[in-house]
mmCIF file of C-alpha atoms in Angstrom:
data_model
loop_
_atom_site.group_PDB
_atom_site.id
_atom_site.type_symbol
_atom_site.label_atom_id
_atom_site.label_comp_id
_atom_site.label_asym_id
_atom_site.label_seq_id
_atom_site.Cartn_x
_atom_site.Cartn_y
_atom_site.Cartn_z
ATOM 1 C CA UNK B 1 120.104 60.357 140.729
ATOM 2 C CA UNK B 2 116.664 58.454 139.314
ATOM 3 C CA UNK B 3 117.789 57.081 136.504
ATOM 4 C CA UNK B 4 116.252 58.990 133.205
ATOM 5 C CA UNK B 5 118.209 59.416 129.859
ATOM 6 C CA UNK B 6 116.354 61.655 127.460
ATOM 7 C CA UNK B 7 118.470 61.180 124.150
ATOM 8 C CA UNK B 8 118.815 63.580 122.000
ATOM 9 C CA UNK B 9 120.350 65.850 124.358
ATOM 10 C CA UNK B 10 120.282 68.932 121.165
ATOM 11 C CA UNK B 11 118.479 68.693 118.123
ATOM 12 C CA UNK B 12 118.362 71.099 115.012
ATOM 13 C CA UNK B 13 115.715 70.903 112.826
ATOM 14 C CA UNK B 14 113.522 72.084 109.911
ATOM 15 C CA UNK B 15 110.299 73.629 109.964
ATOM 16 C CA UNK B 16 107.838 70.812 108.858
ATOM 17 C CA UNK B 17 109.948 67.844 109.703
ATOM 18 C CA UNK B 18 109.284 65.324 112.431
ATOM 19 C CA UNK B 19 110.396 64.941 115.607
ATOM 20 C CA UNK B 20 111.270 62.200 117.890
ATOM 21 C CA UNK B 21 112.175 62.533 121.493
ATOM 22 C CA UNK B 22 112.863 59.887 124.100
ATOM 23 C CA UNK B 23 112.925 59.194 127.796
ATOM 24 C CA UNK B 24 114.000 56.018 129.106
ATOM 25 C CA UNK B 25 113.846 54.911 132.528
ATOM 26 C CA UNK B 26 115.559 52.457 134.792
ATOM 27 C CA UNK B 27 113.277 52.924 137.866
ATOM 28 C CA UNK B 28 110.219 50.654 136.769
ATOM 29 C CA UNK B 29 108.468 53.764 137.507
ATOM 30 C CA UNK B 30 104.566 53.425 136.779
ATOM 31 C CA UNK B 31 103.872 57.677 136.014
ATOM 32 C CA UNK B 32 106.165 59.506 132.878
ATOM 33 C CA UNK B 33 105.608 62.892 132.212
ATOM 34 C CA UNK B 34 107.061 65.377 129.092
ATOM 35 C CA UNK B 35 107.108 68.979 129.608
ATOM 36 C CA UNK B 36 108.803 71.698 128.034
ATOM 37 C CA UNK B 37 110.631 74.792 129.311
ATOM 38 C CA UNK B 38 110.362 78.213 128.229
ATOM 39 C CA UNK B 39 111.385 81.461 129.473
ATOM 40 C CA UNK B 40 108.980 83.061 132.119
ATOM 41 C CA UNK B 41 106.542 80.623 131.412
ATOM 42 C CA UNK B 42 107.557 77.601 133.880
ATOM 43 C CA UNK B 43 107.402 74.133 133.180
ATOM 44 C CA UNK B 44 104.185 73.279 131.353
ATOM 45 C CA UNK B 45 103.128 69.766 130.863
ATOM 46 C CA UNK B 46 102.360 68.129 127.387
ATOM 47 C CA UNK B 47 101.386 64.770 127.610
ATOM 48 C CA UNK B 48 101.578 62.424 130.734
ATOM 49 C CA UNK B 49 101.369 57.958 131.115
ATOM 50 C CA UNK B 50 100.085 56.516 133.845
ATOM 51 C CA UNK B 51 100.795 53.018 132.751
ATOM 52 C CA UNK B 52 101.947 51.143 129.430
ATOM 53 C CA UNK B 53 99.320 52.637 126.728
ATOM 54 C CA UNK B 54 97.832 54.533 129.362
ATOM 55 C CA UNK B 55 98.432 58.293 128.133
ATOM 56 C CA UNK B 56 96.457 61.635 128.638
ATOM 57 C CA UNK B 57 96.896 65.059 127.330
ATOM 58 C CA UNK B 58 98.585 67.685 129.503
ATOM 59 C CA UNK B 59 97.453 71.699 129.211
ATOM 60 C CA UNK B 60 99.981 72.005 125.894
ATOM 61 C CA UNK B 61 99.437 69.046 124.011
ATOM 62 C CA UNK B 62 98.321 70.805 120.294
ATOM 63 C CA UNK B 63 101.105 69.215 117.919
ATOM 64 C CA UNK B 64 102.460 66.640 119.787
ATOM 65 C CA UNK B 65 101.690 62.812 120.314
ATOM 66 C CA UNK B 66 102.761 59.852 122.796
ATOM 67 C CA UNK B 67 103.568 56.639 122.981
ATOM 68 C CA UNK B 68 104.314 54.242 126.029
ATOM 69 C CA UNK B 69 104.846 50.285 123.945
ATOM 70 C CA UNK B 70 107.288 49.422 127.555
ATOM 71 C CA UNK B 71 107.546 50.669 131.019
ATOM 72 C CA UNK B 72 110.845 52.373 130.421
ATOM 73 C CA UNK B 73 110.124 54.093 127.374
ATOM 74 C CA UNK B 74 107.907 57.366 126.873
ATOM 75 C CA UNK B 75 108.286 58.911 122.961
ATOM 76 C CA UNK B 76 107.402 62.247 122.276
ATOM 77 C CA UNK B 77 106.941 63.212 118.601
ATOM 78 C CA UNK B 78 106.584 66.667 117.084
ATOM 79 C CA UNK B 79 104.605 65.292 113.786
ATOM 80 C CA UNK B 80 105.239 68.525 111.987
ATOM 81 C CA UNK B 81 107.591 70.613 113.824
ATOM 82 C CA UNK B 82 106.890 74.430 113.990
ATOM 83 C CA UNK B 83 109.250 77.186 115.388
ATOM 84 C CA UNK B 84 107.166 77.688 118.435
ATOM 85 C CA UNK B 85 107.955 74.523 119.139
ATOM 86 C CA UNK B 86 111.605 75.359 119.635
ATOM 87 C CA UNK B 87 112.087 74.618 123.467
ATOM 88 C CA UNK B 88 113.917 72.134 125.887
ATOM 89 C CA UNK B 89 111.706 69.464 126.653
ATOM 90 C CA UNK B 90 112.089 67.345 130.097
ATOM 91 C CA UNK B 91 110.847 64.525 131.034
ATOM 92 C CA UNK B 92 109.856 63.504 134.341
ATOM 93 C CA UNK B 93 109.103 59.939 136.631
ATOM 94 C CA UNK B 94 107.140 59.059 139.589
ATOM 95 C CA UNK B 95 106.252 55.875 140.906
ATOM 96 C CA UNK B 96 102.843 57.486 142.820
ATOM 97 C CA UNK B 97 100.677 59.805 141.700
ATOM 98 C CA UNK B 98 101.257 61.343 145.275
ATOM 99 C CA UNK B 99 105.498 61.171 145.182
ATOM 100 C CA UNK B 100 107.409 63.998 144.027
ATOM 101 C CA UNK B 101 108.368 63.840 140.016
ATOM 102 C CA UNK B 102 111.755 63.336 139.465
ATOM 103 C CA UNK B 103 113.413 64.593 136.296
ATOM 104 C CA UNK B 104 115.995 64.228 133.089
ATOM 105 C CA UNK B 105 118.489 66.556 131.918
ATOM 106 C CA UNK B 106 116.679 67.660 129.099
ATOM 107 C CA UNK B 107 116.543 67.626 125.262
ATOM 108 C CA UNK B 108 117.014 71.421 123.587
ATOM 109 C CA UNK B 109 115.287 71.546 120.494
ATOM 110 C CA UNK B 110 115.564 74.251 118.174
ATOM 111 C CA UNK B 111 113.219 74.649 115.335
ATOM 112 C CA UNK B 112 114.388 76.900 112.005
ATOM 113 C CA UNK P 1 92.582 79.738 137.554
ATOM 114 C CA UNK P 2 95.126 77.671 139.531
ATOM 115 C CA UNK P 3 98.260 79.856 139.547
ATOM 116 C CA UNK P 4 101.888 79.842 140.896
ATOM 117 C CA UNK P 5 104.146 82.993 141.566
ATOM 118 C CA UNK P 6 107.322 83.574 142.639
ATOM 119 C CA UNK P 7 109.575 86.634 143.618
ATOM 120 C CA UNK P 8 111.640 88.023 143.319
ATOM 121 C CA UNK P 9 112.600 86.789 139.636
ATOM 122 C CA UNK P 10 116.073 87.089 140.275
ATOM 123 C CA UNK P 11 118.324 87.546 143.471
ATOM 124 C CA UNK P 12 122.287 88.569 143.864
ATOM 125 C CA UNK P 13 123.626 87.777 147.588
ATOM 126 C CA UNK P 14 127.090 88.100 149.111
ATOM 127 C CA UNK P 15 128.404 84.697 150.397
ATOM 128 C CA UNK P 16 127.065 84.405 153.928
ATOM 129 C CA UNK P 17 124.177 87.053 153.269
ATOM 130 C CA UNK P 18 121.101 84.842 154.554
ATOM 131 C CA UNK P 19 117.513 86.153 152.280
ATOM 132 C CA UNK P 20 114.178 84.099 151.011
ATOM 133 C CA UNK P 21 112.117 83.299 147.876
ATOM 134 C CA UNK P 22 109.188 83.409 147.943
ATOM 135 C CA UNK P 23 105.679 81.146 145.948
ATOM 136 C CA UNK P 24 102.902 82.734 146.138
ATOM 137 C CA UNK P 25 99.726 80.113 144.916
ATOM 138 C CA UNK P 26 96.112 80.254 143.989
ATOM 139 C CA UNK P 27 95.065 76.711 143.396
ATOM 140 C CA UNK P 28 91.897 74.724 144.575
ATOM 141 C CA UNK P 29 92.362 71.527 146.925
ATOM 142 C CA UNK P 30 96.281 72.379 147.655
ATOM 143 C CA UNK P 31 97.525 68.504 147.630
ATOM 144 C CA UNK P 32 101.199 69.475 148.210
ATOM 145 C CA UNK P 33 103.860 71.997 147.671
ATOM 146 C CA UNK P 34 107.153 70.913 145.965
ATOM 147 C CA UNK P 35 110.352 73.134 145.781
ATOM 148 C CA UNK P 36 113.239 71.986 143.434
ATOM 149 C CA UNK P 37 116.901 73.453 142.242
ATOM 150 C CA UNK P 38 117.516 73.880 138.830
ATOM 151 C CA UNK P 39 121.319 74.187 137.531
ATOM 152 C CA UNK P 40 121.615 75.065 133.707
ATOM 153 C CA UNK P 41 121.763 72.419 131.605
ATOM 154 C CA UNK P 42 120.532 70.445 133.954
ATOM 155 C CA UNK P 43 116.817 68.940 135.237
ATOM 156 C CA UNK P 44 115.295 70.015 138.648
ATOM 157 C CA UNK P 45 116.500 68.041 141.526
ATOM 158 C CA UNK P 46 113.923 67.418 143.891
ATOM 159 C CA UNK P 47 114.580 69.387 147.685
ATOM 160 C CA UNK P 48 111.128 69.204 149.242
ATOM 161 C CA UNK P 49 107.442 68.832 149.399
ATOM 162 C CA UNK P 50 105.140 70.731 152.002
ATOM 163 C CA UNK P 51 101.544 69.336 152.637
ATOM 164 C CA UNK P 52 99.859 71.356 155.339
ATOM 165 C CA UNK P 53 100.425 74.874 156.653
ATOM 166 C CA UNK P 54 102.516 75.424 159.629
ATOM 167 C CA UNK P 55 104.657 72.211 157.923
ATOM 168 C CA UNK P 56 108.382 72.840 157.692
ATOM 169 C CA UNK P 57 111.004 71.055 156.225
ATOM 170 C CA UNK P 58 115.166 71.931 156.165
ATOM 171 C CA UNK P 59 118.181 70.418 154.471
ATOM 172 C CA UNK P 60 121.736 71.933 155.024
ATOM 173 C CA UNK P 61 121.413 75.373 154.432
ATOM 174 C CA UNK P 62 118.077 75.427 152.824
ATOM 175 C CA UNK P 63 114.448 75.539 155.115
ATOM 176 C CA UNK P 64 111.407 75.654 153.429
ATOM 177 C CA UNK P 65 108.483 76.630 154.725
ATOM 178 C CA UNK P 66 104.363 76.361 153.885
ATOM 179 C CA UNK P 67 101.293 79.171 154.757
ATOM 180 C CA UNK P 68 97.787 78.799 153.341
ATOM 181 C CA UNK P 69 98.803 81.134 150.342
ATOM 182 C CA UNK P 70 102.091 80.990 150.612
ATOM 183 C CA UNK P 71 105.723 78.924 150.865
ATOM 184 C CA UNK P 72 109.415 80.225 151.793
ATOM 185 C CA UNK P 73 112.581 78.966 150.906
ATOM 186 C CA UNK P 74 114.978 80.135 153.873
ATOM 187 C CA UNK P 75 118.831 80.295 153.002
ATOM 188 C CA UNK P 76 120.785 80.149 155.572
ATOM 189 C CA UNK P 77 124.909 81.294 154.839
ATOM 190 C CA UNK P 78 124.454 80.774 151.233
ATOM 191 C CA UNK P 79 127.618 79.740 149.645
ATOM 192 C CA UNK P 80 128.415 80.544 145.644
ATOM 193 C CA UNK P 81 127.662 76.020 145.009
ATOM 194 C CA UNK P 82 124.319 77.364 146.208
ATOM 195 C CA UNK P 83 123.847 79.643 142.746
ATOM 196 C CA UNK P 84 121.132 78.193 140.857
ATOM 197 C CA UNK P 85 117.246 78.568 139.766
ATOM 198 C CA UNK P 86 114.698 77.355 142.408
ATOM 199 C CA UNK P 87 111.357 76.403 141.205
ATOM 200 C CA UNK P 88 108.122 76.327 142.944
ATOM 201 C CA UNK P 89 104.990 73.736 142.175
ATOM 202 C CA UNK P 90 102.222 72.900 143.642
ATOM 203 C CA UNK P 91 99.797 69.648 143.105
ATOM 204 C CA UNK P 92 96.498 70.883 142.610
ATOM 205 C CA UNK P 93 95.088 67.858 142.649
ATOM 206 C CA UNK P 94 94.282 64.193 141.633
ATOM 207 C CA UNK P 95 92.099 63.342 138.154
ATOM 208 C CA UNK P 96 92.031 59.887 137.387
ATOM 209 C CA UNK P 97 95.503 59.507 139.137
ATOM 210 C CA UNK P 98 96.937 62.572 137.470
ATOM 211 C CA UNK P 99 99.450 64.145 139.442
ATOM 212 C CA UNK P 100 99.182 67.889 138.246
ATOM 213 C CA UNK P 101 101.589 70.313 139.130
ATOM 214 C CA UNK P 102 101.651 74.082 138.380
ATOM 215 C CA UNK P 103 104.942 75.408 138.311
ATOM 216 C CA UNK P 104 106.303 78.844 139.042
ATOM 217 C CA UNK P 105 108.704 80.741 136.472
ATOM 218 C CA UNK P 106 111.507 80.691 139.432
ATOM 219 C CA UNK P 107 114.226 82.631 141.289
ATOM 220 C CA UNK P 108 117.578 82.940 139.522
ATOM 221 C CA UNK P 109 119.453 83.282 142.774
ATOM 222 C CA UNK P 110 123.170 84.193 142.398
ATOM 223 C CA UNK P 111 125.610 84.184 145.799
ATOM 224 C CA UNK P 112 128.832 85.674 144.949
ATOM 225 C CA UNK P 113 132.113 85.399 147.143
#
């Protein structure tokens, strides 16, 4: 398995409240990707990095934010979480933009 | 609009009852097709990637298989360890080294003993 630990692996939260969600890496992988999951909708990316401070919006990205300060570490923050941001969120590796993404077990976040 | 479907949504199959999902695509510059196995709880696990038609790749019981509009995921004998969702995507192409994939809602695909 690639080596990627998303922590938290649940989250509850408030409506308004940030959010916080990491991916870490052991794979010195250059590409990190977060998506999130939702019934009959697919995986849909949010943000993407293809390099340390090197990030790019994906075709969701209205309410969240990145951050890449190291290799291993992609941050995802919800900077006011809303309920239709209740989801599970993956994140995903690649060390070519051309080599299949491989991905975490996921963080379920539920927004009330 | 790039787009991925797949069908059936959902599929029941008696253990040893061979079938296929299918992913249906409309994308422009098709750079490669990726199929993946998702168990709940749990991220997809990488199974293949298709890059030209006629291309056709198999592991174990599993063959997939790529058209110009089209890709097939051939079960061969399923067994029940072979229950899971199996998700489509396809990498439309490169911007500014931007590996986009569309992904497919998936198959639910139960095989019962």
């Amino acid at each position: 398995d690639a080596g990627i630990t998303q922590s938290p692996r649940h989250k509850v939260t408030e409506t308004g409240t940030p959010v916080t969600l990491r991916c870490h890496q052991t794979e010195n992988h250059r590409y990190m990707y977060w998506y999130r999951q939702d019934p009959g909708h697919g995986l849909r990316l949010i943000h993407y990095s293809y390099g340390v401070k090197d990030t790019d919006k994906g075709e969701v990205s209205d309410g969240y934010s990145v951050s890449r300060s190291k290799t291993e570490d992609f941050l995802l923050t919800l900077e006011s979480a809303t309920s239709s941001q209740t989801s599970v969120y993956f994140c995903a590796i690649s060390p070519r933009v051309d080599q299949p993404q491989h991905f975490g077990d996921g963080t379920r976040l539920s927004i009330l | 609009e790039d787009q991925v479907t797949q069908s059936p949504e959902a599929l029941r199959l008696q253990e040893g009852e061979s079938s296929s999902l299918n992913c249906s695509y409309t994308v422009s510059g098709l750079r490669g097709l990726f199929w993946y196995r998702q168990d709940p709880g749990k991220g997809p696990e990488f199974l293949f990637t298709l890059y030209s038609a006629g291309e056709e790749k198999e592991k174990e019981r599993l063959k997939a298989t790529l058209t110009k509009k089209e890709s097939f995921l051939h079960i061969t004998a399923p067994k029940p360890e072979d229950s899971a969702t199996y998700l489509c995507a396809v990498q439309a192409g490169f911007s500014g080294g931007y590996n986009k994939l569309i992904f497919g809602a998936g198959t639910r695909l139960a095989v019962h003993p």
